[in-house]
Short mmCIF file of C-alpha atoms in Angstrom, two decimals:
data_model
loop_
_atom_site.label_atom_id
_atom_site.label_comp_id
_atom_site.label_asym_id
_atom_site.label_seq_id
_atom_site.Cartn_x
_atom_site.Cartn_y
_atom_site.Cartn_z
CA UNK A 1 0.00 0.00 0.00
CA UNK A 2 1.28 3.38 -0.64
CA UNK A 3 1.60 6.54 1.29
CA UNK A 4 -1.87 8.12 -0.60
CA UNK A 5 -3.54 4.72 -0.46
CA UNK A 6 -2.76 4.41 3.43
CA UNK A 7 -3.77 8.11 3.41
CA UNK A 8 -7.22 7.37 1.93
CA UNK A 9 -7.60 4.10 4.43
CA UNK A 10 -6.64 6.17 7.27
CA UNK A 11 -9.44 8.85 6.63
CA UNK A 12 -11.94 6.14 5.90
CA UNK A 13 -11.35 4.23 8.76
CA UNK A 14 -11.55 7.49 11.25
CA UNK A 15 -14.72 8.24 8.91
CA UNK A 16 -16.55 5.30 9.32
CA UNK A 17 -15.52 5.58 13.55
CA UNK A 18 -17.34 8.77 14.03
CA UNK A 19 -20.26 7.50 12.01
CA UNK A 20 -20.42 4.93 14.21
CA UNK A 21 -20.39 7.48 17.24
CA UNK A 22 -23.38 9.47 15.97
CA UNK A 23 -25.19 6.09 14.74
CA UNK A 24 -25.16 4.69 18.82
CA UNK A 25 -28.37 3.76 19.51
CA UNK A 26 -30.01 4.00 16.39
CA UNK A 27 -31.26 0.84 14.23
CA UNK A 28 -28.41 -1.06 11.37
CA UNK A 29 -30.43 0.62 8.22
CA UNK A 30 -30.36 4.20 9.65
CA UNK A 31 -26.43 3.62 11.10
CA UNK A 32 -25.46 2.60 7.31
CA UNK A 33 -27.05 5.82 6.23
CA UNK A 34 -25.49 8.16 8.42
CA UNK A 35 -21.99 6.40 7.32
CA UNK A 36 -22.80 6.60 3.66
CA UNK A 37 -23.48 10.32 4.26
CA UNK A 38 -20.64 11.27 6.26
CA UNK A 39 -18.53 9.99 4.03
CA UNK A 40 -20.42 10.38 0.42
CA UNK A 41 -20.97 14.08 1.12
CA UNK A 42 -17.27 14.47 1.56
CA UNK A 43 -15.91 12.55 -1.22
CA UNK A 44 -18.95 13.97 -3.71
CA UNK A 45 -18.27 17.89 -1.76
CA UNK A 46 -22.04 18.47 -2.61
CA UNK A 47 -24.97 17.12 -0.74
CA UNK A 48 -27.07 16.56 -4.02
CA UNK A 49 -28.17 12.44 -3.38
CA UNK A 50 -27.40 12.06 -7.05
CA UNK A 51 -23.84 13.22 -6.51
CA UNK A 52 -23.46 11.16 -2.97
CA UNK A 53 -24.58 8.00 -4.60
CA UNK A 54 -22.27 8.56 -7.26
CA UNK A 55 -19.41 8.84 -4.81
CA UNK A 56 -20.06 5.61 -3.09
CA UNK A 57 -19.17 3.46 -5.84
CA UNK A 58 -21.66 0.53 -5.14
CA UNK A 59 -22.21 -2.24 -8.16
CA UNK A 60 -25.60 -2.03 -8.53
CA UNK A 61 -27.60 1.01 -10.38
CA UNK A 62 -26.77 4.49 -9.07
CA UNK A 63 -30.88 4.76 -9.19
CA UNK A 64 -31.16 2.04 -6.37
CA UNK A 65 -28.72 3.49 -4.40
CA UNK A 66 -30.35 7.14 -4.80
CA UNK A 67 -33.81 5.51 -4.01
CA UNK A 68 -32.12 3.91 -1.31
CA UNK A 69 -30.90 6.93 0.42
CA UNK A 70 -33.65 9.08 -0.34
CA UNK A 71 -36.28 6.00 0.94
CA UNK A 72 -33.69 6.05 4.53
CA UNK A 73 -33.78 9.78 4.61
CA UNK A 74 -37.24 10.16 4.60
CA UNK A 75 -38.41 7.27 6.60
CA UNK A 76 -36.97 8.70 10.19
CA UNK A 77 -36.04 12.45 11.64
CA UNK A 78 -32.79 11.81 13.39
CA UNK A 79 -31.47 15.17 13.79
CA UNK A 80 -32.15 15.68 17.10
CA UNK A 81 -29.98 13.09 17.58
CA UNK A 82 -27.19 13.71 15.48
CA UNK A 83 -27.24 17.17 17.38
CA UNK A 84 -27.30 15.81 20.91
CA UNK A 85 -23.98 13.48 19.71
CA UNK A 86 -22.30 16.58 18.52
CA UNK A 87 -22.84 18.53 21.63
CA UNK A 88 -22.11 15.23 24.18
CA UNK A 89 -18.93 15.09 21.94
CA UNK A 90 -18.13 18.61 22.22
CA UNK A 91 -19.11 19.29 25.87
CA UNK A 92 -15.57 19.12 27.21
CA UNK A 93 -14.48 21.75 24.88
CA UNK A 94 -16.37 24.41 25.82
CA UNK A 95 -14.61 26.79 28.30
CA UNK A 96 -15.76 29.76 30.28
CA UNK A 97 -13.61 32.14 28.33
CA UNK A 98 -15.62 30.82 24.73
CA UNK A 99 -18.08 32.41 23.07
CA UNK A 100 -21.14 30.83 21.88
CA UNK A 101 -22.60 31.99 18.78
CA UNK A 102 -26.61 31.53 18.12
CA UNK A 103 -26.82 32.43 14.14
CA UNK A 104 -30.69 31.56 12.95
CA UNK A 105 -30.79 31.93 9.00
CA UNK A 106 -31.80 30.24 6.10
CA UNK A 107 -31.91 27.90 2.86
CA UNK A 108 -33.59 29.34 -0.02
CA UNK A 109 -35.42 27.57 -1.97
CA UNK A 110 -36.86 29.82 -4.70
CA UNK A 111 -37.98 27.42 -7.25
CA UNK A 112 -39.11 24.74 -5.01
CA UNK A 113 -42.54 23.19 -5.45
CA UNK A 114 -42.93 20.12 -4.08
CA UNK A 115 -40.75 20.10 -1.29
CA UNK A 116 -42.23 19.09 2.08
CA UNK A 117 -43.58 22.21 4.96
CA UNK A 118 -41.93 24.88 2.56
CA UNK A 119 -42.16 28.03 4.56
CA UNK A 120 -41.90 31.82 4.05
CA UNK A 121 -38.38 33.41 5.11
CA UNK A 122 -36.68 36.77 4.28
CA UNK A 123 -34.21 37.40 2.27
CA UNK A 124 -31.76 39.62 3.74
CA UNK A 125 -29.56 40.14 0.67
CA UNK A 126 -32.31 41.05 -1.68
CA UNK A 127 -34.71 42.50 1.48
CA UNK A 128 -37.60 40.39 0.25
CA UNK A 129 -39.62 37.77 1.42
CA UNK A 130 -38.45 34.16 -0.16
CA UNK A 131 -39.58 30.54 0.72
CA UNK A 132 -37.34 27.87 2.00
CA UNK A 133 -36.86 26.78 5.35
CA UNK A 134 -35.39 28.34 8.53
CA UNK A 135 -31.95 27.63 10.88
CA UNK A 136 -30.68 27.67 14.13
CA UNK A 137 -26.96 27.10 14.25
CA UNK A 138 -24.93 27.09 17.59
CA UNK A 139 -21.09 27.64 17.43
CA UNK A 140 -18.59 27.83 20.07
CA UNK A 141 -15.04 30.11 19.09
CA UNK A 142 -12.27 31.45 20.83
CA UNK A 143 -11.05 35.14 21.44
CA UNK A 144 -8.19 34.42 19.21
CA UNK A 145 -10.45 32.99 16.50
CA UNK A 146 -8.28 29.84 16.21
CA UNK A 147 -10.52 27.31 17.63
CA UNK A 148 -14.16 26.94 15.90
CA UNK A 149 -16.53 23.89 17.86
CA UNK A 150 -19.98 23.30 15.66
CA UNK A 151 -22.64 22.17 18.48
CA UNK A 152 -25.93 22.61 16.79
CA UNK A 153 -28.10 22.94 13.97
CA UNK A 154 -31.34 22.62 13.08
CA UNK A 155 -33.23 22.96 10.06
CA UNK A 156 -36.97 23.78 10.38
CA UNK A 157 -40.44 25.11 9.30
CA UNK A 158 -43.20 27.77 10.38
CA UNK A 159 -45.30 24.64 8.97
CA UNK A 160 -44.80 21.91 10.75
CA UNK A 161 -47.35 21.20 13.41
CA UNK A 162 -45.11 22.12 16.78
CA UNK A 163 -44.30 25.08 15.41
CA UNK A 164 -44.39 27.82 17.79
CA UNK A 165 -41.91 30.73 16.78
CA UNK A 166 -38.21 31.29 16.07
CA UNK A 167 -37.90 32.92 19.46
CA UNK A 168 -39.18 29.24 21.02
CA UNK A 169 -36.25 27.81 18.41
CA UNK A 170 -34.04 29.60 19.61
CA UNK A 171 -34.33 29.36 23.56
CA UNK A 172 -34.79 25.24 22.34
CA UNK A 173 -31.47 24.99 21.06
CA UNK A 174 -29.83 27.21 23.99
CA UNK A 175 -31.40 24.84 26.46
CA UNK A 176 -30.34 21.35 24.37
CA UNK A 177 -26.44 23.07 24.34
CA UNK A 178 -26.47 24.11 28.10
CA UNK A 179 -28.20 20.63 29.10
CA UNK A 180 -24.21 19.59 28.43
CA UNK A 181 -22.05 22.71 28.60
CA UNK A 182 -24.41 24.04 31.50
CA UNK A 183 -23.08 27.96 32.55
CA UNK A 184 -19.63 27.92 30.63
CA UNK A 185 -18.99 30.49 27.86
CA UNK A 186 -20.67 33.86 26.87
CA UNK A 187 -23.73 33.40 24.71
CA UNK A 188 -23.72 35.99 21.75
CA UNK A 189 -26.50 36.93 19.29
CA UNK A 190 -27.06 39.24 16.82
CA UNK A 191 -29.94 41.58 16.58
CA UNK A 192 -32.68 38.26 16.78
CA UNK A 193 -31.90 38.24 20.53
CA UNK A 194 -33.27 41.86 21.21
CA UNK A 195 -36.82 39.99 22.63
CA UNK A 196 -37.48 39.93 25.95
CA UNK A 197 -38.05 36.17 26.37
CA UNK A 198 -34.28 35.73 24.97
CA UNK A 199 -32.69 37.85 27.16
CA UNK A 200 -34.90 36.70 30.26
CA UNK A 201 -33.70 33.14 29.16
CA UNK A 202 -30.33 33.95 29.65
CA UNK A 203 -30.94 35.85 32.83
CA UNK A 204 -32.90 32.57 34.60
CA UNK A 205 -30.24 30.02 33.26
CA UNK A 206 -27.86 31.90 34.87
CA UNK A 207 -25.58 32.30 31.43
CA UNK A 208 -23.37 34.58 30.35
CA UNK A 209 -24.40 36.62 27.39
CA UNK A 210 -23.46 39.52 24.98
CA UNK A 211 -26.62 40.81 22.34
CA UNK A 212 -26.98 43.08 19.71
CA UNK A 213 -30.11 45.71 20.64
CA UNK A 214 -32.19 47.16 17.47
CA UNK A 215 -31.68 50.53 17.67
CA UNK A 216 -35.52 51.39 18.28
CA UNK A 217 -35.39 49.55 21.50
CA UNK A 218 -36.27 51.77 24.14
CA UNK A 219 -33.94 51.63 27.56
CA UNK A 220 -33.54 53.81 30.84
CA UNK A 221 -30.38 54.88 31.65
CA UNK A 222 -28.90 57.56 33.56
CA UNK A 223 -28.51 60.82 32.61
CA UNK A 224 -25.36 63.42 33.36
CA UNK A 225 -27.58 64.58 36.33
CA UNK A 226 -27.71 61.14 37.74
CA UNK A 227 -31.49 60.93 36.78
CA UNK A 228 -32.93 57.96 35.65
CA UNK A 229 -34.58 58.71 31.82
CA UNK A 230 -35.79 56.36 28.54
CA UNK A 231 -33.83 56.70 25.27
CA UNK A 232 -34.29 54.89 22.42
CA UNK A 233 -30.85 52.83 21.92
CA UNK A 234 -30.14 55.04 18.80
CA UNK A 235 -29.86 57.70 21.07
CA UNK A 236 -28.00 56.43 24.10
CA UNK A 237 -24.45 57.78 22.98
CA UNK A 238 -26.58 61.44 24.17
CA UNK A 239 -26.18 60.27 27.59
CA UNK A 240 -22.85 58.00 27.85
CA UNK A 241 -19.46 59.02 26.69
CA UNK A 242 -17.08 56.75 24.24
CA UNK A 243 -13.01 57.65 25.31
CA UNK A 244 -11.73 54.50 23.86
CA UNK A 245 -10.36 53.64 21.17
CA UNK A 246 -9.65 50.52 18.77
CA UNK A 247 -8.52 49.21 15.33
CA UNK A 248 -9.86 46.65 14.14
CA UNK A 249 -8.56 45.27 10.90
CA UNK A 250 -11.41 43.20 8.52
CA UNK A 251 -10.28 41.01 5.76
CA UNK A 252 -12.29 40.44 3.06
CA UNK A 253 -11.94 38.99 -0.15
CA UNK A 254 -8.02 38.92 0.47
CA UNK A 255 -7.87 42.38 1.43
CA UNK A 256 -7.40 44.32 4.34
CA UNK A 257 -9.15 46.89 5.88
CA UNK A 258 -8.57 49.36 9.12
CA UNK A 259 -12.02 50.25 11.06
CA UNK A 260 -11.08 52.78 13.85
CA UNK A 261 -13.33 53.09 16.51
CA UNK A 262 -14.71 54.40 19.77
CA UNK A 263 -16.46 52.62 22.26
CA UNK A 264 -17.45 53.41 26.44
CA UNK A 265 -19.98 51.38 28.63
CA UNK A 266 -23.09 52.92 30.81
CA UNK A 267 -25.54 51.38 32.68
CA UNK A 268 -29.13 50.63 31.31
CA UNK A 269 -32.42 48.37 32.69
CA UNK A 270 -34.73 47.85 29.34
CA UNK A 271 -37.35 49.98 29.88
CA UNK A 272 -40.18 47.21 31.45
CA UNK A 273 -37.71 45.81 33.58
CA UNK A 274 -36.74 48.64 35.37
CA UNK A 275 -35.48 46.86 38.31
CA UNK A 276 -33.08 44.85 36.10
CA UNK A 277 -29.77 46.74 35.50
CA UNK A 278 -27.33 45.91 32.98
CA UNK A 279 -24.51 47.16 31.05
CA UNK A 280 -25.18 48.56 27.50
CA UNK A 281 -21.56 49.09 25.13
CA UNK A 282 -21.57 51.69 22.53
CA UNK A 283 -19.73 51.36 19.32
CA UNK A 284 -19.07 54.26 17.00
CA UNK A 285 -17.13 53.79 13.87
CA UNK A 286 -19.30 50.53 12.24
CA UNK A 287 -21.46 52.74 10.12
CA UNK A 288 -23.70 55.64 10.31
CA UNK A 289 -25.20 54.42 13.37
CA UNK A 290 -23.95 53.62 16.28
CA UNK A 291 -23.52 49.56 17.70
CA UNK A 292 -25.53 48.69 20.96
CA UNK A 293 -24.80 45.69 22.45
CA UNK A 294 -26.62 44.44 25.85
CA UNK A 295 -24.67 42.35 28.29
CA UNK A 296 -25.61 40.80 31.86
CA UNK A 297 -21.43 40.71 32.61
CA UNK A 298 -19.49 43.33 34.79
CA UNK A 299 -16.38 44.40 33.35
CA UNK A 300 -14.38 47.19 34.81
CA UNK A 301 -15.62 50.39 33.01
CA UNK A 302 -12.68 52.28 34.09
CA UNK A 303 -10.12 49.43 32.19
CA UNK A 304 -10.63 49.95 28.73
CA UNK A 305 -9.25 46.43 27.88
CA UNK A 306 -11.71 45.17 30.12
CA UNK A 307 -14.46 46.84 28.17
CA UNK A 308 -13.08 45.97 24.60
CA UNK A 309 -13.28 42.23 26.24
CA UNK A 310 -16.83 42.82 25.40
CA UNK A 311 -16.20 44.21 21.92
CA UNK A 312 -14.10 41.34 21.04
CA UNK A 313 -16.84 38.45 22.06
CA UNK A 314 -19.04 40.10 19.18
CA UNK A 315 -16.75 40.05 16.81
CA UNK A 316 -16.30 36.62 17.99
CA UNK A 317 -19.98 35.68 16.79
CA UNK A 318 -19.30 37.33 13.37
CA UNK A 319 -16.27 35.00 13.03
CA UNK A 320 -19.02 32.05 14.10
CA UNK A 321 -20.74 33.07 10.88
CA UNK A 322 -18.09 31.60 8.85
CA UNK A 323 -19.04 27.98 10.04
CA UNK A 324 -22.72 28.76 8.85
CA UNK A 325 -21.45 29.78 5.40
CA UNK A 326 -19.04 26.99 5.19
CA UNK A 327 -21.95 24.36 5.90
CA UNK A 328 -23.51 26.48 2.72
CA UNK A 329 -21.24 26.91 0.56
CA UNK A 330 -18.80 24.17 0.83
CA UNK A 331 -21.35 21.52 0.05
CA UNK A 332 -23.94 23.45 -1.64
CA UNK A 333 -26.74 23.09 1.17
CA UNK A 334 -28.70 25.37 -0.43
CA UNK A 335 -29.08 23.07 -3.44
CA UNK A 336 -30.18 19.87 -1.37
CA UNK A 337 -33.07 18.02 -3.44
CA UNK A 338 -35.05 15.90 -1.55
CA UNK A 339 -38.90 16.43 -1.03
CA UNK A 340 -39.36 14.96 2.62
CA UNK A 341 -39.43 16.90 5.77
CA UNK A 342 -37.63 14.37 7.53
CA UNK A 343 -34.79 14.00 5.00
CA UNK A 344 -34.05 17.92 4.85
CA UNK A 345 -33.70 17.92 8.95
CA UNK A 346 -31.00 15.23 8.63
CA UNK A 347 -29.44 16.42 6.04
CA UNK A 348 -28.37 19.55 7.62
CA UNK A 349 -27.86 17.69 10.85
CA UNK A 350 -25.06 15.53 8.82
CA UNK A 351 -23.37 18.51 7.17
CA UNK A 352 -23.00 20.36 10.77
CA UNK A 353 -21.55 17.11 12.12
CA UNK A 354 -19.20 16.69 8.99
CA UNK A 355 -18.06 20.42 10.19
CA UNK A 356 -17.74 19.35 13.61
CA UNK A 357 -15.52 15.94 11.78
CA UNK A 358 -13.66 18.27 9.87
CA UNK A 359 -12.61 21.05 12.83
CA UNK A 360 -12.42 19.15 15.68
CA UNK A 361 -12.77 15.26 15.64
CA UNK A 362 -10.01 15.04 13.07
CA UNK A 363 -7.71 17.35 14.90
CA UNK A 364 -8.22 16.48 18.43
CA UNK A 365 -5.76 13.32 18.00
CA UNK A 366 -2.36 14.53 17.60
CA UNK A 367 -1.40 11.17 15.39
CA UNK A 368 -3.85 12.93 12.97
CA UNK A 369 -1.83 16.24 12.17
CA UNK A 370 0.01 14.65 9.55
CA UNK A 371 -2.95 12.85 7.88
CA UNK A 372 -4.31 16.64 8.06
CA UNK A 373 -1.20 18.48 6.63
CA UNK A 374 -1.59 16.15 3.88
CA UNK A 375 -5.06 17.27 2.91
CA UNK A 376 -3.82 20.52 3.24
CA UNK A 377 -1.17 19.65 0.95
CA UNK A 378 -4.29 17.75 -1.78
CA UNK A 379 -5.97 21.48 -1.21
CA UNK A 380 -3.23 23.57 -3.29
CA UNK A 381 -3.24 25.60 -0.53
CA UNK A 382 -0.94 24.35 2.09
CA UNK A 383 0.51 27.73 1.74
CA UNK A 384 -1.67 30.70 2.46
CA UNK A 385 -4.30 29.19 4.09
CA UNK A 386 -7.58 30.84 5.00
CA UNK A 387 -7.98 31.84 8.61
CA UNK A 388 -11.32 29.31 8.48
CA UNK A 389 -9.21 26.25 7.39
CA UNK A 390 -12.57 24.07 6.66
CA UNK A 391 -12.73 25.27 3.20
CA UNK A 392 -9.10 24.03 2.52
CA UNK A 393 -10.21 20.88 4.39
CA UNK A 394 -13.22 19.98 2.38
CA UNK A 395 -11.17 20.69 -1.00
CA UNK A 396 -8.57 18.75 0.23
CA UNK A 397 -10.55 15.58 1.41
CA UNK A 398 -12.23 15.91 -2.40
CA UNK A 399 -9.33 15.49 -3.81
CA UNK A 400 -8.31 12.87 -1.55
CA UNK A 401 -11.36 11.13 -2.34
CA UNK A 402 -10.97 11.45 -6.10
CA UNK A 403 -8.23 9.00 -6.11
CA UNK A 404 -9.99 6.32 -4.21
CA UNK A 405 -11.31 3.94 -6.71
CA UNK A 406 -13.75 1.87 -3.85
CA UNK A 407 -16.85 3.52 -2.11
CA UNK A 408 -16.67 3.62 1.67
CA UNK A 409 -17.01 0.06 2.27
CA UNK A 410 -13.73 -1.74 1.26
CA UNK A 411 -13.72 -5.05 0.16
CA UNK A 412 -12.96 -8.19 2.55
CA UNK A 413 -9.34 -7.88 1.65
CA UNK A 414 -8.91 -4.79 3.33
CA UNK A 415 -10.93 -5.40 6.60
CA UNK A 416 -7.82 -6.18 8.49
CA UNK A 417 -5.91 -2.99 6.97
CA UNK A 418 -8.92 -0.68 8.39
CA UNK A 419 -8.48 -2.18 12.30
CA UNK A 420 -4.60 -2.39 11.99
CA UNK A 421 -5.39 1.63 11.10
CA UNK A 422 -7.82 1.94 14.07
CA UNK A 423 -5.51 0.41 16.71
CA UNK A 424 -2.95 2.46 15.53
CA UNK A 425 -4.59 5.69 15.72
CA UNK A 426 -7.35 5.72 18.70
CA UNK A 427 -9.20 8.32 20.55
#
C-alpha cells in the first residue's frame, strides 16, 4: 500500500468511527445511512443524493442506491440526535472564556414546489420575502479565532405542526447546548436576541451573554444629572461618553481593511424591567449608526481592555458566521433536493456534524496532524491558508477522495488494513 492509499484508508477508517459514534443507539439501516453520508458528502463535496450515490461506488444502479438513500432519509427524523452526539462530543471543549454563537438563517429555496412544509423566510440580501426553510446554528469560538466547535443545527419550518416561533427555536437549542455545557462560555447573538423572552432566558439560566439591541429599542439609563430617563438605543451615545479607542482590521476577499473606533460602557435596565440593571456598550465607527450591544457581565468600566473584552466576544460571533457559510457553501446546502421533511432535517444535521468531523474530531488526536497536513497539501493551498481552514479541508478531502477507486465500504481484503489503522490511531 502506498503513502496516498494508506492516506485514503486512514481517513476512511476514522470516517466510518465517528459515524459509528453518531449512529449509537439507532437501528443497522439508519447507522449505514449516516456512514454513507458522512462519508459520500465528503468525497462527492455536494450534498445533491445524485452526486453522494455517485461517490459511493456501489455495483448495482446508481438509481437504487439514490432511491435507497432518499427511501432512509425520509423514513426517520434523526437530527435531534445527530445534534445531541455533537454537543455530548463537544461538551468538554467548551470553556468559560468561549463564546457561543446563536446564528438563525436560512436555505432558499426559490424554485421549489414540491418540497415538504416549505415556509416563508426573508431574504436579507435582496430585502424580500423568499420561501425555503429556517436555521438555528450554535457555534462555540475562541477570542483568538483559532478554535471553531460546531454544536448545533437545526433545520426547520413555520409549517410543521409544533411550530411555535423562532424565538421558542431559539431558547430550544440554547437549552439542548447548556443541558451539556451548563453555565460555561458567553452566549452571543445578533440583533434576533433583542426579545425579551431571549434575554430573560439567559438571565434565569444563569448564562453569560453579549446581544446586539435594534436601535428602536427603548432603555432607561442615567442621565449626566444622575437621573434615571428612557432613550431609544439610537440615542443612548446622548447620555454616555465613548473615550476609547480601537482598530480593528477586517479582511475580506483577500484584502485588508482598518475600522477605527470608539467605544465606552453605561448602565441601562430595558425599559419594562426597570429593576433589572445591565450594562449597554456603545460602538461608533461601524457605520452611520452607532452599535448597541446588551450584556448581563461586569467588566471594569474604568479598564478599557476590560471593556473591549466585550467588543471582542461580538466580533467573535461574526467569526461564528463563517461555520454557517461553510456548511452552505462548501457543500452546496442550499441546493439539497429531496422532497421529505424528515430527510431535509438530517441532512443539515449531517453537514454540521461533517463540520464538527472536519474542525475538531479530526484534529483532536495529535497522530492525525500529519494525515491533516496532507489534505492541506491535496488542497493547493498548504501555503496561504484561510484563517477558516474548513474550506481548505473539504477541497482537500475531495481530492483525496478522487483517487480512491472503492466507495466507503472496502472489500474483505482490506478489513484487516482498516483495524490495523484503528488500533494504531485511537481516541
Amino acid at each position: 500500500m502506498d503513502a496516498k492509499s494508506f492516506t485514503i484508508a486512514r481517513f476512511k477508517a476514522q470516517a466510518n468511527k465517528f459515524s459509528g459514534i453518531l449512529a449509537k443507539g439507532l437501528d443497522k439501516t439508519t447507522g449505514r445511512l449516516i456512514k454513507e453520508l458522512i462519508y459520500g458528502i465528503q468525497a462527492a463535496k455536494d450534498i445533491k443524493i445524485s452526486n453522494v450515490a455517485r461517490s459511493l461506488q456501489e455495483d448495482i444502479k446508481l438509481i437504487k442506491t439514490e432511491e435507497r438513500l432518499c427511501r432512509n432519509l425520509a423514513a426517520e427524523d434523526f437530527s435531534n440526535h445527530i445534534n445531541t452526539q455533537i454537543i455530548r462530543l463537544a461538551d468538554d471543549k467548551i470553556t468559560d472564556e468561549m463564546v457561543i454563537a446563536i446564528d438563525p438563517g436560512d436555505i432558499m429555496k426559490p424554485y421549489a414546489k414540491a418540497m415538504e412544509n416549505l415556509c416563508g423566510i426573508y431574504d436579507g440580501s435582496e430585502g424580500e420575502g423568499a420561501q425555503g426553510y429556517h436555521l438555528c446554528q450554535v457555534t462555540a469560538a475562541n477570542l483568538e479565532h483559532n478554535k471553531i466547535v460546531p454544536l448545533y443545527c437545526e433545520a426547520f419550518s413555520s409549517q410543521e405542526k409544533e411550530y411555535i416561533s423562532i424565538t421558542e427555536k431559539i431558547k430550544s437549542a440554547i437549552d439542548k447546548v447548556i443541558a451539556k455545557t451548563a453555565t460555561a462560555g458567553v452566549w452571543a447573538i445578533d440583533r434576533q436576541g433583542d426579545c425579551n423572552e431571549i434575554i430573560e432566558h439567559f438571565i434565569n439560566n444563569k448564562l453569560k451573554f453579549v446581544t446586539r439591541l435594534k436601535l428602536n429599542r427603548w432603555l432607561l439609563t442615567h442621565n449626566k444629572n444622575g437621573g434615571i430617563v428612557p432613550v431609544q438605543a439610537d440615542r443612548l451615545d446622548v447620555h454616555a461618553s465613548t473615550p476609547y479607542k480601537a482598530q480593528i482590521t477586517k479582511i475580506e476577499d483577500g484584502k485588508e481593511t482598518v475600522i477605527n473606533i470608539t467605544f465606552g460602557i453605561t448602565k441601562v435596565a430595558l425599559y419594562d424591567k426597570p429593576d433589572q440593571w445591565m450594562n449597554a456598550v456603545i460602538i461608533k465607527g461601524f457605520g452611520q449608526h452607532p452599535m448597541i450591544l446588551l450584556t448581563n457581565k461586569e467588566p471594569d468600566s474604568k479598564e478599557p481592555q476590560d471593556v473591549y473584552k466585550l467588543v471582542e466576544i461580538y466580533l467573535t460571533r461574526w467569526k461564528c458566521d463563517e461555520c454557517y457559510r461553510y456548511i452552505k457553501q462548501a457543500y452546496n446546502l442550499e441546493d439539497l433536493r429531496v422532497r421529505s421533511y424528515n430527510g431535509i432535517r438530517n441532512l443539515t444535521a449531517i453537514v454540521h456534524a461533517i463540520a464538527y468531523f472536519t474542525s475538531i474530531y479530526m484534529g483532536m488526536n495529535l497522530k492525525l496532524k500529519l494525515m491533516v497536513q496532507k489534505i492541506f497539501i491535496l488542497s493547493k493551498r498548504f501555503f496561504g491558508i484561510p484563517s477558516f481552514f474548513h474550506y481548505a479541508m473539504a477541497d482537500g478531502i475531495f481530492e483525496l477522495l478522487k483517487k480512491s477507486n472503492k466507495g466507503i465500504s472496502p472489500p474483505e481484503s482490506d478489513n484487516k488494513t482498516q483495524n490495523i489503522i484503528l488500533s494504531l490511531f485511537p481516541d
